[in-house]
Amino acid sequence: MESRAINFGAGPSALPASVLQEATKGLLNFKGTGMGIAEISHRSKEFTAYLQSVEQNIRKLLDIQPTHSILFTQGGGSAQFSAVVLNMLARHRLLHPQLTDEDRVLDYVVTGSWSKKAAEEARRMGGSTVNIAADSRKYSKDQKSFDNIPTADAYSFSNDPALIYYCANETVDGVEFSAEENSPASFPFQLLPRNALLPLVGDYSSSFMSRPIPHLSDHAIIYAGAQKNVGPAGLTILIVRNDCIVDVDAAARLGAIPVPICLSYKTLADHNSLYNTPPVLSIYITGLVLEYMLQLGGLDYYAGLTNRKSKKVYDVLKYGENKGIFKGKVKEGSGSQMNIVFDVLGEGLLAKFIAGAEERGMKGLKGHRSVGGIRVSIYNAVTEEETDLLISYMEQFAGQHKVDKE
Ligand code: PMP
């Protein structure tokens, strides 16, 4: 194989090279059928068996109980911004048909541009009142940046909302809900009622399969696009608690917003995610990645790897901060483990840093167009050795350059 770049891109992002090699075989001949995976019917027995095995492996990796269904769909995380609202409003309508739109409340925790977009989409859909249960900008350095996860006293949840929405990892500014309960940057699970079927919705697009999901069984819906840790774009994976798979047409008869047939979780569930043609190739490669992950030791292995890689990057960032060369963009303790964002200070040094990285075969480090700087995404397929190469480069760069202090 020709030499491959070290890919720190934010998504689509690196996939394991051995998996991609394996995938080329399936592209030519899937499971001995003589037809490639992109050519075979999604209703063939070979593909339907494969789909079932992908589901089983997701169940195994995340320890998902039969209380929750796994559904496969398309449209990315963005389509779920609308789908979660419509399905959860339908559920709420069936539970409380008499409520007015004003009294039917959706709680959104806004900690970055993705949850902000999701809340805006909920407002656009109508049929409810959107309550911003917390907005982290209020607690930021300038009252307008997303640079932190607020502490528990910042949240005000409604009584019996149709959904409570959060994003587990906001990739633009890099803040992330931490896995540890009661840490400054953790989602305040302790504020939510216990013993209830919580309407809790988590966008895990950006950290899915990097470690176990805390409180998974308390969630109504967890969703993620495949294109960060587990596969190519095109596939969206949903984990939906069974009471949230409702008859959306019965809800519409009671006045709920009609749900487009392909966005209805019931359609997906009733047809084992094969109501229409699924993203066959993306499912195939995702399945290979999941098998590879299981072979390496599952999410315990990846959680350890993610911790080690991110700690090392944060350590060298700190070293560069002390030298006055780097400056983290996120408050300490709120930083993402998957996407680490920082500025390179000093005239022309950002471009120099990126050019030097490119010379060393490292790509995808340029920050998001809205925030600039550097963004290091260390998804599962970025190995510890590759991360170490970046770290020595960062260390060397910080040692070699000086920024004049005013
Ligand atoms: N949510 C999060 C946290 C994301 O990182 C992204 C994409 N990077 C999205 C949603 C949107 O996903 P998609 O591009 O698949 O619609």
Short mmCIF file of C-alpha atoms and ligand atoms in Angstrom, two decimals:
data_model
loop_
_atom_site.label_atom_id
_atom_site.label_comp_id
_atom_site.label_asym_id
_atom_site.label_seq_id
_atom_site.Cartn_x
_atom_site.Cartn_y
_atom_site.Cartn_z
CA MET A 1 0.00 0.00 0.00
CA GLU A 2 1.27 3.49 -0.82
CA SER A 3 2.06 5.54 2.23
CA ARG A 4 -0.99 7.06 3.87
CA ALA A 5 -1.25 10.47 5.51
CA ILE A 6 -1.75 10.77 9.25
CA ASN A 7 -5.31 12.05 9.22
CA PHE A 8 -6.35 14.35 12.07
CA GLY A 9 -9.45 15.47 10.16
CA ALA A 10 -12.66 16.16 12.06
CA GLY A 11 -14.91 13.99 9.94
CA PRO A 12 -15.12 12.18 7.70
CA SER A 13 -11.99 10.96 9.34
CA ALA A 14 -9.43 8.18 9.45
CA LEU A 15 -10.48 4.52 9.26
CA PRO A 16 -8.20 1.57 10.11
CA ALA A 17 -6.04 0.71 7.08
CA SER A 18 -6.50 -3.05 7.56
CA VAL A 19 -10.27 -2.60 7.48
CA LEU A 20 -10.07 -0.63 4.25
CA GLN A 21 -7.97 -3.38 2.69
CA GLU A 22 -10.52 -5.96 3.76
CA ALA A 23 -13.30 -3.76 2.36
CA THR A 24 -11.75 -3.82 -1.11
CA LYS A 25 -12.35 -7.58 -1.18
CA GLY A 26 -16.04 -7.10 -0.38
CA LEU A 27 -16.32 -4.46 -3.04
CA LEU A 28 -15.47 -7.13 -5.59
CA ASN A 29 -17.07 -10.16 -4.01
CA PHE A 30 -19.31 -9.92 -0.94
CA LYS A 31 -19.49 -13.11 1.13
CA GLY A 32 -18.75 -15.39 -1.82
CA THR A 33 -21.79 -14.20 -3.79
CA GLY A 34 -19.67 -13.23 -6.80
CA MET A 35 -21.16 -9.72 -6.50
CA GLY A 36 -19.66 -6.71 -4.80
CA ILE A 37 -21.30 -5.10 -1.80
CA ALA A 38 -22.27 -2.04 -3.85
CA GLU A 39 -23.96 -4.30 -6.40
CA ILE A 40 -25.93 -6.75 -4.30
CA SER A 41 -29.58 -6.45 -3.24
CA HIS A 42 -30.14 -5.09 0.26
CA ARG A 43 -32.82 -7.78 0.60
CA SER A 44 -30.45 -10.64 -0.22
CA LYS A 45 -30.02 -13.18 2.57
CA GLU A 46 -26.30 -12.39 2.71
CA PHE A 47 -26.88 -8.68 3.32
CA THR A 48 -29.77 -9.07 5.77
CA ALA A 49 -27.67 -11.51 7.81
CA TYR A 50 -24.81 -9.02 7.72
CA LEU A 51 -27.08 -6.19 8.90
CA GLN A 52 -28.17 -8.33 11.84
CA SER A 53 -24.57 -9.00 12.78
CA VAL A 54 -23.80 -5.26 12.70
CA GLU A 55 -26.70 -4.69 15.07
CA GLN A 56 -25.50 -7.45 17.40
CA ASN A 57 -21.99 -6.00 17.46
CA ILE A 58 -23.29 -2.52 18.34
CA ARG A 59 -25.32 -4.13 21.14
CA LYS A 60 -22.25 -5.97 22.38
CA LEU A 61 -19.90 -3.00 22.22
CA LEU A 62 -22.24 -0.61 24.05
CA ASP A 63 -23.98 -3.23 26.21
CA ILE A 64 -27.43 -2.27 24.94
CA GLN A 65 -30.34 -4.07 26.61
CA PRO A 66 -33.51 -5.29 24.86
CA THR A 67 -35.31 -2.19 26.23
CA HIS A 68 -33.72 -0.33 23.34
CA SER A 69 -33.85 -0.94 19.57
CA ILE A 70 -31.05 -0.23 17.15
CA LEU A 71 -32.15 1.41 13.92
CA PHE A 72 -30.20 2.33 10.81
CA THR A 73 -31.07 5.29 8.65
CA GLN A 74 -29.67 8.04 6.43
CA GLY A 75 -29.66 11.83 6.55
CA GLY A 76 -26.86 12.22 9.07
CA GLY A 77 -27.04 13.89 12.43
CA SER A 78 -28.78 16.85 10.82
CA ALA A 79 -31.85 14.82 9.78
CA GLN A 80 -32.11 13.67 13.39
CA PHE A 81 -32.35 17.29 14.54
CA SER A 82 -35.83 17.14 12.96
CA ALA A 83 -36.62 13.44 13.48
CA VAL A 84 -36.11 13.42 17.25
CA VAL A 85 -38.47 16.38 17.60
CA LEU A 86 -41.21 14.86 15.44
CA ASN A 87 -41.08 11.40 17.00
CA MET A 88 -40.90 12.69 20.56
CA LEU A 89 -43.69 15.22 19.95
CA ALA A 90 -45.83 12.37 18.60
CA ARG A 91 -45.08 10.33 21.72
CA HIS A 92 -45.94 13.26 23.97
CA ARG A 93 -49.18 13.88 22.05
CA LEU A 94 -50.26 10.28 22.64
CA LEU A 95 -49.39 10.62 26.35
CA HIS A 96 -50.95 14.09 26.80
CA PRO A 97 -53.39 14.78 23.95
CA GLN A 98 -54.98 17.76 25.67
CA LEU A 99 -51.90 19.98 26.02
CA THR A 100 -51.59 23.15 23.94
CA ASP A 101 -48.47 23.84 21.85
CA GLU A 102 -47.47 26.40 24.42
CA ASP A 103 -47.57 23.87 27.24
CA ARG A 104 -45.79 21.15 25.25
CA VAL A 105 -42.18 21.94 26.06
CA LEU A 106 -38.86 20.75 24.62
CA ASP A 107 -35.79 21.32 26.81
CA TYR A 108 -32.53 22.04 24.98
CA VAL A 109 -29.10 22.25 26.56
CA VAL A 110 -27.10 24.52 24.28
CA THR A 111 -23.34 24.11 24.64
CA GLY A 112 -22.09 24.61 21.09
CA SER A 113 -23.07 25.14 17.51
CA TRP A 114 -24.59 21.67 17.00
CA SER A 115 -27.01 21.83 19.90
CA LYS A 116 -27.79 25.41 18.91
CA LYS A 117 -28.69 24.21 15.42
CA ALA A 118 -30.79 21.39 16.87
CA ALA A 119 -32.73 23.85 19.04
CA GLU A 120 -33.27 26.15 16.06
CA GLU A 121 -34.64 23.23 14.05
CA ALA A 122 -37.01 22.36 16.90
CA ARG A 123 -38.30 25.93 16.84
CA ARG A 124 -38.66 25.77 13.06
CA MET A 125 -40.76 22.58 13.31
CA GLY A 126 -43.30 24.30 15.58
CA GLY A 127 -45.91 22.49 17.63
CA SER A 128 -44.14 23.13 20.92
CA THR A 129 -42.35 25.64 23.09
CA VAL A 130 -38.56 25.37 23.04
CA ASN A 131 -37.02 25.99 26.44
CA ILE A 132 -33.27 26.56 26.56
CA ALA A 133 -32.51 24.62 29.74
CA ALA A 134 -28.95 25.95 29.80
CA ASP A 135 -26.85 28.09 27.47
CA SER A 136 -23.14 27.81 28.09
CA ARG A 137 -22.39 31.12 26.36
CA LYS A 138 -23.69 32.90 29.47
CA TYR A 139 -20.76 31.43 31.40
CA SER A 140 -18.06 31.99 28.78
CA LYS A 141 -15.18 34.44 28.77
CA ASP A 142 -17.08 37.02 26.70
CA GLN A 143 -20.69 35.88 27.16
CA LYS A 144 -20.89 34.80 23.54
CA SER A 145 -18.46 31.91 23.05
CA PHE A 146 -19.02 28.23 23.50
CA ASP A 147 -15.98 27.45 25.60
CA ASN A 148 -17.37 25.61 28.61
CA ILE A 149 -19.86 23.16 30.02
CA PRO A 150 -21.80 24.91 32.78
CA THR A 151 -22.04 23.50 36.29
CA ALA A 152 -25.24 21.85 37.49
CA ASP A 153 -26.77 25.04 38.97
CA ALA A 154 -27.00 26.55 35.45
CA TYR A 155 -29.73 24.15 34.26
CA SER A 156 -33.46 24.63 34.52
CA PHE A 157 -35.43 21.68 33.25
CA SER A 158 -39.18 21.81 32.65
CA ASN A 159 -41.79 19.69 34.26
CA ASP A 160 -42.62 16.74 31.96
CA PRO A 161 -40.99 17.97 28.73
CA ALA A 162 -41.43 16.06 25.46
CA LEU A 163 -37.66 15.82 25.23
CA ILE A 164 -34.48 16.87 26.99
CA TYR A 165 -31.76 17.36 24.44
CA TYR A 166 -28.01 17.56 24.76
CA CYS A 167 -24.99 17.08 22.54
CA ALA A 168 -22.30 14.89 24.03
CA ASN A 169 -19.45 16.46 22.11
CA GLU A 170 -19.64 19.78 20.36
CA THR A 171 -16.94 19.56 17.79
CA VAL A 172 -16.69 23.15 16.64
CA ASP A 173 -15.41 24.63 19.84
CA GLY A 174 -14.45 21.34 21.33
CA VAL A 175 -16.41 21.29 24.55
CA GLU A 176 -17.70 17.93 25.63
CA PHE A 177 -19.85 16.40 28.30
CA SER A 178 -17.55 14.30 30.35
CA ALA A 179 -18.27 10.71 31.25
CA GLU A 180 -17.71 11.21 34.94
CA GLU A 181 -20.72 12.17 36.94
CA ASN A 182 -20.37 15.24 39.16
CA SER A 183 -17.25 16.50 37.44
CA PRO A 184 -17.53 20.19 36.52
CA ALA A 185 -18.12 19.30 32.87
CA SER A 186 -20.62 16.49 33.21
CA PHE A 187 -24.23 16.50 32.10
CA PRO A 188 -26.27 16.89 35.29
CA PHE A 189 -27.91 13.46 35.23
CA GLN A 190 -28.42 13.84 38.98
CA LEU A 191 -30.95 16.66 38.37
CA LEU A 192 -33.21 14.46 36.26
CA PRO A 193 -36.00 12.48 37.86
CA ARG A 194 -35.22 8.83 38.57
CA ASN A 195 -37.65 5.95 38.02
CA ALA A 196 -39.19 7.73 35.07
CA LEU A 197 -39.08 7.00 31.38
CA LEU A 198 -36.89 10.01 30.73
CA PRO A 199 -37.27 11.67 27.33
CA LEU A 200 -33.50 12.18 27.24
CA VAL A 201 -31.99 12.61 23.77
CA GLY A 202 -28.22 12.60 23.22
CA ASP A 203 -26.39 13.56 20.02
CA TYR A 204 -23.32 11.33 20.11
CA SER A 205 -22.28 12.02 16.51
CA SER A 206 -18.80 12.99 17.45
CA SER A 207 -17.78 10.68 20.26
CA PHE A 208 -19.79 7.55 19.39
CA MET A 209 -17.83 4.36 20.08
CA SER A 210 -14.85 6.13 21.62
CA ARG A 211 -15.87 4.83 25.06
CA PRO A 212 -18.98 3.49 26.81
CA ILE A 213 -21.95 5.88 26.94
CA PRO A 214 -22.71 6.92 30.52
CA HIS A 215 -26.31 6.27 31.65
CA LEU A 216 -27.12 4.73 28.28
CA SER A 217 -30.21 2.95 29.55
CA ASP A 218 -31.69 6.26 30.83
CA HIS A 219 -31.79 7.63 27.31
CA ALA A 220 -34.84 7.76 25.07
CA ILE A 221 -32.74 8.29 21.94
CA ILE A 222 -29.05 8.28 21.20
CA TYR A 223 -27.96 8.97 17.66
CA ALA A 224 -24.74 9.30 15.71
CA GLY A 225 -23.54 9.58 12.15
CA ALA A 226 -21.06 6.82 11.36
CA GLN A 227 -18.47 9.08 9.79
CA LYS A 228 -16.24 9.80 12.79
CA ASN A 229 -15.25 6.63 14.56
CA VAL A 230 -17.01 3.78 12.84
CA GLY A 231 -17.36 4.16 9.10
CA PRO A 232 -18.02 6.24 6.02
CA ALA A 233 -20.67 8.95 5.84
CA GLY A 234 -24.16 7.95 4.80
CA LEU A 235 -25.18 5.82 7.77
CA THR A 236 -26.86 7.16 10.89
CA ILE A 237 -27.17 4.83 13.87
CA LEU A 238 -30.07 5.25 16.31
CA ILE A 239 -30.53 3.66 19.71
CA VAL A 240 -34.17 4.17 20.62
CA ARG A 241 -35.95 3.06 23.79
CA ASN A 242 -38.92 0.99 22.74
CA ASP A 243 -41.54 3.30 24.30
CA CYS A 244 -40.31 6.03 21.93
CA ILE A 245 -41.20 4.02 18.84
CA VAL A 246 -44.78 5.21 18.57
CA ASP A 247 -47.61 5.21 16.08
CA VAL A 248 -46.95 8.64 14.60
CA ASP A 249 -50.10 8.47 12.46
CA ALA A 250 -52.29 7.92 15.52
CA ALA A 251 -50.56 10.95 17.07
CA ALA A 252 -51.19 12.99 13.90
CA ARG A 253 -54.90 12.14 14.15
CA LEU A 254 -54.78 13.77 17.59
CA GLY A 255 -53.19 16.90 16.11
CA ALA A 256 -49.44 16.11 16.18
CA ILE A 257 -47.28 17.16 13.22
CA PRO A 258 -47.35 14.38 10.57
CA VAL A 259 -43.99 12.64 10.41
CA PRO A 260 -42.43 11.97 6.98
CA ILE A 261 -42.48 8.23 6.56
CA CYS A 262 -38.70 7.77 6.41
CA LEU A 263 -38.15 9.85 9.55
CA SER A 264 -40.62 7.80 11.60
CA TYR A 265 -38.86 5.43 14.00
CA LYS A 266 -41.82 3.09 13.74
CA THR A 267 -41.32 2.75 9.99
CA LEU A 268 -37.66 1.89 10.56
CA ALA A 269 -38.41 -0.54 13.39
CA ASP A 270 -41.30 -2.29 11.64
CA HIS A 271 -39.10 -2.96 8.60
CA ASN A 272 -35.87 -3.87 10.41
CA SER A 273 -34.35 -0.69 8.93
CA LEU A 274 -35.11 -1.92 5.42
CA TYR A 275 -38.19 0.15 4.55
CA ASN A 276 -36.18 1.60 1.68
CA THR A 277 -32.67 1.03 0.36
CA PRO A 278 -30.19 1.54 3.18
CA PRO A 279 -26.63 2.89 2.71
CA VAL A 280 -25.31 -0.57 1.95
CA LEU A 281 -21.64 0.27 1.48
CA SER A 282 -21.46 2.41 4.58
CA ILE A 283 -23.13 -0.34 6.63
CA TYR A 284 -20.64 -2.86 5.24
CA ILE A 285 -17.55 -0.88 6.18
CA THR A 286 -19.02 0.07 9.56
CA GLY A 287 -19.57 -3.64 10.22
CA LEU A 288 -15.91 -4.36 9.45
CA VAL A 289 -14.76 -1.54 11.76
CA LEU A 290 -16.95 -2.85 14.61
CA GLU A 291 -15.55 -6.36 14.23
CA TYR A 292 -12.04 -4.94 14.31
CA MET A 293 -12.92 -2.96 17.45
CA LEU A 294 -14.23 -6.09 19.16
CA GLN A 295 -11.07 -7.98 18.28
CA LEU A 296 -8.95 -5.28 19.91
CA GLY A 297 -10.95 -5.43 23.15
CA GLY A 298 -14.06 -3.31 22.59
CA LEU A 299 -14.82 0.01 24.23
CA ASP A 300 -12.70 -0.59 27.32
CA TYR A 301 -9.72 -0.74 25.02
CA TYR A 302 -10.78 2.37 23.10
CA ALA A 303 -11.66 4.34 26.24
CA GLY A 304 -8.13 3.69 27.53
CA LEU A 305 -6.62 4.60 24.18
CA THR A 306 -8.70 7.79 23.91
CA ASN A 307 -7.71 8.81 27.46
CA ARG A 308 -4.03 8.26 26.79
CA LYS A 309 -4.00 10.03 23.45
CA SER A 310 -5.97 13.06 24.62
CA LYS A 311 -4.01 13.40 27.86
CA LYS A 312 -0.76 13.49 25.92
CA VAL A 313 -2.09 16.14 23.52
CA TYR A 314 -3.40 18.27 26.40
CA ASP A 315 -0.06 17.92 28.19
CA VAL A 316 1.94 19.16 25.24
CA LEU A 317 -0.63 21.92 24.69
CA LYS A 318 -0.02 23.01 28.30
CA TYR A 319 3.73 22.92 27.67
CA GLY A 320 3.23 25.15 24.59
CA GLU A 321 0.95 27.45 26.60
CA ASN A 322 3.65 27.88 29.22
CA LYS A 323 6.07 28.79 26.45
CA GLY A 324 3.54 31.33 25.13
CA ILE A 325 3.18 29.60 21.74
CA PHE A 326 -0.15 27.80 22.04
CA LYS A 327 -3.42 28.84 23.64
CA GLY A 328 -6.27 26.39 24.26
CA LYS A 329 -9.68 27.56 23.05
CA VAL A 330 -11.70 25.83 25.73
CA LYS A 331 -11.83 26.33 29.47
CA GLU A 332 -9.81 23.80 31.41
CA GLY A 333 -11.95 20.81 32.36
CA SER A 334 -14.42 21.34 29.50
CA GLY A 335 -12.16 20.15 26.71
CA SER A 336 -13.13 17.40 24.30
CA GLN A 337 -11.20 14.16 24.25
CA MET A 338 -11.88 13.69 20.54
CA ASN A 339 -11.30 17.20 19.22
CA ILE A 340 -8.67 19.39 20.80
CA VAL A 341 -8.71 23.00 19.70
CA PHE A 342 -6.08 25.67 20.20
CA ASP A 343 -4.53 28.78 18.69
CA VAL A 344 -0.94 29.16 17.59
CA LEU A 345 0.14 32.61 18.74
CA GLY A 346 2.58 34.91 16.99
CA GLU A 347 2.57 36.43 13.55
CA GLY A 348 2.51 33.82 10.79
CA LEU A 349 3.11 30.92 13.16
CA LEU A 350 -0.24 29.22 12.57
CA ALA A 351 0.49 28.84 8.85
CA LYS A 352 4.02 27.72 9.69
CA PHE A 353 2.70 25.11 12.12
CA ILE A 354 0.30 23.71 9.52
CA ALA A 355 2.95 23.70 6.77
CA GLY A 356 5.43 21.90 9.04
CA ALA A 357 2.78 19.32 9.91
CA GLU A 358 2.00 18.74 6.22
CA GLU A 359 5.70 18.18 5.54
CA ARG A 360 5.60 15.45 8.15
CA GLY A 361 2.57 13.81 6.53
CA MET A 362 0.00 15.13 9.02
CA LYS A 363 -3.22 16.41 7.53
CA GLY A 364 -6.57 17.84 8.60
CA LEU A 365 -5.23 20.03 11.43
CA LYS A 366 -6.68 23.32 10.26
CA GLY A 367 -9.38 24.52 12.65
CA HIS A 368 -13.07 24.83 11.82
CA ARG A 369 -13.79 27.70 9.44
CA SER A 370 -15.86 29.49 12.09
CA VAL A 371 -13.23 29.42 14.85
CA GLY A 372 -9.85 29.09 13.11
CA GLY A 373 -6.70 27.90 14.84
CA ILE A 374 -5.88 24.22 15.04
CA ARG A 375 -8.23 21.32 15.62
CA VAL A 376 -6.71 17.94 16.38
CA SER A 377 -9.26 15.16 15.99
CA ILE A 378 -8.03 11.91 17.42
CA TYR A 379 -10.75 9.47 16.49
CA ASN A 380 -10.30 5.76 17.10
CA ALA A 381 -8.36 5.02 13.92
CA VAL A 382 -5.66 7.58 14.74
CA THR A 383 -3.13 5.37 16.47
CA GLU A 384 -1.17 6.19 19.60
CA GLU A 385 2.04 6.16 17.54
CA GLU A 386 0.59 8.68 15.09
CA THR A 387 -0.53 10.85 18.00
CA ASP A 388 2.97 10.63 19.46
CA LEU A 389 4.41 11.96 16.18
CA LEU A 390 2.15 15.00 16.44
CA ILE A 391 3.11 15.47 20.06
CA SER A 392 6.84 15.50 19.33
CA TYR A 393 6.22 17.95 16.51
CA MET A 394 4.20 20.23 18.83
CA GLU A 395 6.90 20.02 21.47
CA GLN A 396 9.62 20.78 18.97
CA PHE A 397 7.62 23.68 17.50
CA ALA A 398 6.98 25.20 20.91
CA GLY A 399 10.67 24.86 21.78
CA GLN A 400 11.86 26.48 18.56
CA HIS A 401 9.64 29.53 18.38
CA LYS A 402 9.22 32.58 20.50
CA VAL A 403 6.38 35.02 20.73
CA ASP A 404 7.20 38.49 21.89
CA LYS A 405 5.26 39.28 25.03
CA GLU A 406 3.81 42.77 25.11
N1 PMP B 1 -23.86 16.69 15.61
C1 PMP B 1 -22.53 16.69 15.85
C2 PMP B 1 -22.05 16.65 17.26
C3 PMP B 1 -21.62 16.70 14.79
O1 PMP B 1 -20.31 16.68 15.04
C4 PMP B 1 -22.12 16.72 13.46
C5 PMP B 1 -21.22 16.68 12.25
N2 PMP B 1 -19.93 16.92 12.37
C6 PMP B 1 -23.50 16.77 13.28
C7 PMP B 1 -24.34 16.73 14.34
C8 PMP B 1 -24.09 16.85 11.88
O2 PMP B 1 -23.95 15.63 11.29
P1 PMP B 1 -24.19 15.37 9.75
O3 PMP B 1 -23.14 16.10 8.99
O4 PMP B 1 -24.05 13.87 9.67
O5 PMP B 1 -25.57 15.84 9.42
#
